[in-house]
PDB file of C-alpha atoms in Angstrom:
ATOM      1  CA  UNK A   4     -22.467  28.150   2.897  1.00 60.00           C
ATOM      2  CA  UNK A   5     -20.118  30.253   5.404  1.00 74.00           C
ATOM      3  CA  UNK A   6     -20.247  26.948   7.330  1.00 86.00           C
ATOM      4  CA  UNK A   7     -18.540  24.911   4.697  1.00 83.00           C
ATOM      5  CA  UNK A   8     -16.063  27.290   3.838  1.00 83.00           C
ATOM      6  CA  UNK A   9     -15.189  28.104   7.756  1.00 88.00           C
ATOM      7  CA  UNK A  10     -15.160  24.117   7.559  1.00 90.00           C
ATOM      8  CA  UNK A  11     -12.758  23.916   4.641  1.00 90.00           C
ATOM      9  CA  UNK A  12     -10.111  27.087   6.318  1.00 90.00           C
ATOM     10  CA  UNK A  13      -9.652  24.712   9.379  1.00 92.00           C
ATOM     11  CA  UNK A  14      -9.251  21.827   7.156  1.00 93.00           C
ATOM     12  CA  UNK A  15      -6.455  23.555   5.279  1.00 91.00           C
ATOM     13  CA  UNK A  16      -5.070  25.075   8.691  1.00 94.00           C
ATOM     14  CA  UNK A  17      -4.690  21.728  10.190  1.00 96.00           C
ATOM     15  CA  UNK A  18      -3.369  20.096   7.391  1.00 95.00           C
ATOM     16  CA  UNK A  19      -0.715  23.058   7.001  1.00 96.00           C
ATOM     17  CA  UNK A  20       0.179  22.496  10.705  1.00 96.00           C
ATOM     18  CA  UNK A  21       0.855  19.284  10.338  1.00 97.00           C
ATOM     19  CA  UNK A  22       2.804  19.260   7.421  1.00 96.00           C
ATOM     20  CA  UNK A  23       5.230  21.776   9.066  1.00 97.00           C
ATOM     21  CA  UNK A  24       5.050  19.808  12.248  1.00 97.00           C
ATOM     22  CA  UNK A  25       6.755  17.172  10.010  1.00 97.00           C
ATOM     23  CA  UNK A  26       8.742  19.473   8.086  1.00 96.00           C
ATOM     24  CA  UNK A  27      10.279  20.424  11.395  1.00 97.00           C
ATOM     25  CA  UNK A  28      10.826  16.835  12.788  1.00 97.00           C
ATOM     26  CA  UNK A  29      12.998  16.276   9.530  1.00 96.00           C
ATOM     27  CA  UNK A  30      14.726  19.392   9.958  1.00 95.00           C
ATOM     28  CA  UNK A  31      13.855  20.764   6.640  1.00 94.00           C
ATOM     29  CA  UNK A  32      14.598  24.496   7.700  1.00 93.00           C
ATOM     30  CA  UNK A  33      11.384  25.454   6.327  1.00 95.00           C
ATOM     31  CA  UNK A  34       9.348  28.195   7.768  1.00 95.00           C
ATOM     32  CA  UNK A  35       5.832  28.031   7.498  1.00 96.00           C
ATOM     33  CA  UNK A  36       5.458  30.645   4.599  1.00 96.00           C
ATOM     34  CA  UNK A  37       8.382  28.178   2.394  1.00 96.00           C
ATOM     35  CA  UNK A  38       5.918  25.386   3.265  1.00 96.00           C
ATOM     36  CA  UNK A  39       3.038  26.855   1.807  1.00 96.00           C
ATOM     37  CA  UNK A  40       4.981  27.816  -1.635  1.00 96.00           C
ATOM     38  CA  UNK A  41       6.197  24.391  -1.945  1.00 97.00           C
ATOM     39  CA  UNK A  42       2.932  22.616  -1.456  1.00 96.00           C
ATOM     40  CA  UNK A  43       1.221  25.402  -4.177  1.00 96.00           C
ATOM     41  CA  UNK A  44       3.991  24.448  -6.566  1.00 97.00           C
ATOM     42  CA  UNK A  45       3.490  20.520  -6.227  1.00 97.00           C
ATOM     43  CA  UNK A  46      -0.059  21.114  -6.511  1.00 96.00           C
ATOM     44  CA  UNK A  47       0.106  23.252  -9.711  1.00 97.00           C
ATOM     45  CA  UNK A  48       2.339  19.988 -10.947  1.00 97.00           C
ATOM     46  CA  UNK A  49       6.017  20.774 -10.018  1.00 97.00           C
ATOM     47  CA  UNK A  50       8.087  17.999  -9.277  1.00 98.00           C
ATOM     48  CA  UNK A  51       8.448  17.313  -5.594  1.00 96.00           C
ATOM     49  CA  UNK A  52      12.445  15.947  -6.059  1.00 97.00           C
ATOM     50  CA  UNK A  53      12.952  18.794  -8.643  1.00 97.00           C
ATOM     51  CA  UNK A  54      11.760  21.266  -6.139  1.00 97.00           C
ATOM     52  CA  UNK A  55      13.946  19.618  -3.566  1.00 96.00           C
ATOM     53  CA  UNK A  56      17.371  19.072  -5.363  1.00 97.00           C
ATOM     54  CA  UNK A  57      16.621  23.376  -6.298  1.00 97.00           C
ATOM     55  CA  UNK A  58      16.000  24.630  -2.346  1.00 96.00           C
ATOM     56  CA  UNK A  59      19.544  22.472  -1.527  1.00 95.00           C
ATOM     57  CA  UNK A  60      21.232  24.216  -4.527  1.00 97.00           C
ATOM     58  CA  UNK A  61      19.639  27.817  -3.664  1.00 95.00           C
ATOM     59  CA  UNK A  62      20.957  27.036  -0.039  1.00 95.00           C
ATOM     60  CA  UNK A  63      24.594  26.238  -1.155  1.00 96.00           C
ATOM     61  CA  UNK A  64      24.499  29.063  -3.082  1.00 96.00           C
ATOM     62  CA  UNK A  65      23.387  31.048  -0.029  1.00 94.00           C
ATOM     63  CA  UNK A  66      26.334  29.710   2.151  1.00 93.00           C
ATOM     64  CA  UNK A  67      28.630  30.209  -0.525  1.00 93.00           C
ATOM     65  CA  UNK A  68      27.840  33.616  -0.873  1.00 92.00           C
ATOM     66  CA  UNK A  69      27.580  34.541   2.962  1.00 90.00           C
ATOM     67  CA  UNK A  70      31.228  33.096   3.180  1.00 89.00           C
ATOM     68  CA  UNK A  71      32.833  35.086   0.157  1.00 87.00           C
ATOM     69  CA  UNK A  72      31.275  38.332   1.544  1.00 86.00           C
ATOM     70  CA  UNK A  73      32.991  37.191   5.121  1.00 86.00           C
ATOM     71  CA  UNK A  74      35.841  36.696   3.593  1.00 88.00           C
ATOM     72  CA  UNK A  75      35.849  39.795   2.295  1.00 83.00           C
ATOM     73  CA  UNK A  76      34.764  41.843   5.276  1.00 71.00           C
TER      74      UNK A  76
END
């Protein structure tokens, strides 16, 4: 039993390091932890272009902010 569950870990391990691995040779900016939450959100049914089209607006909102607060300093 500990067998198939060590089995299944490495599975999801390897599988995790290669979807970063790609998410890095696309230049996604996503750390490892990011990763993870968007493959748990696709998997509980969240759409994968939905989730996409919100990181790019959370990011512009990011930059926007970071340059009004320059601005400012």
């Amino acid at each position: 039993m500990a067998s198939a569950a060590n089995t299944n870990l490495n599975a999801v391990r390897e599988t995790m390091d290669v979807l970063l691995e790609i998410s890095r040779l696309l230049n996604t900016g996503l750390d490892m932890e990011s990763l993870s939450i968007c493959v748990r959100l696709c998997e509980q049914g969240i759409n994968p272009e939905a989730l996409s089209a919100v990181i790019k607006e959370l990011r512009k909102a990011s930059e926007t902010l970071k340059v009004s607060e320059n601005c400012t300093n």
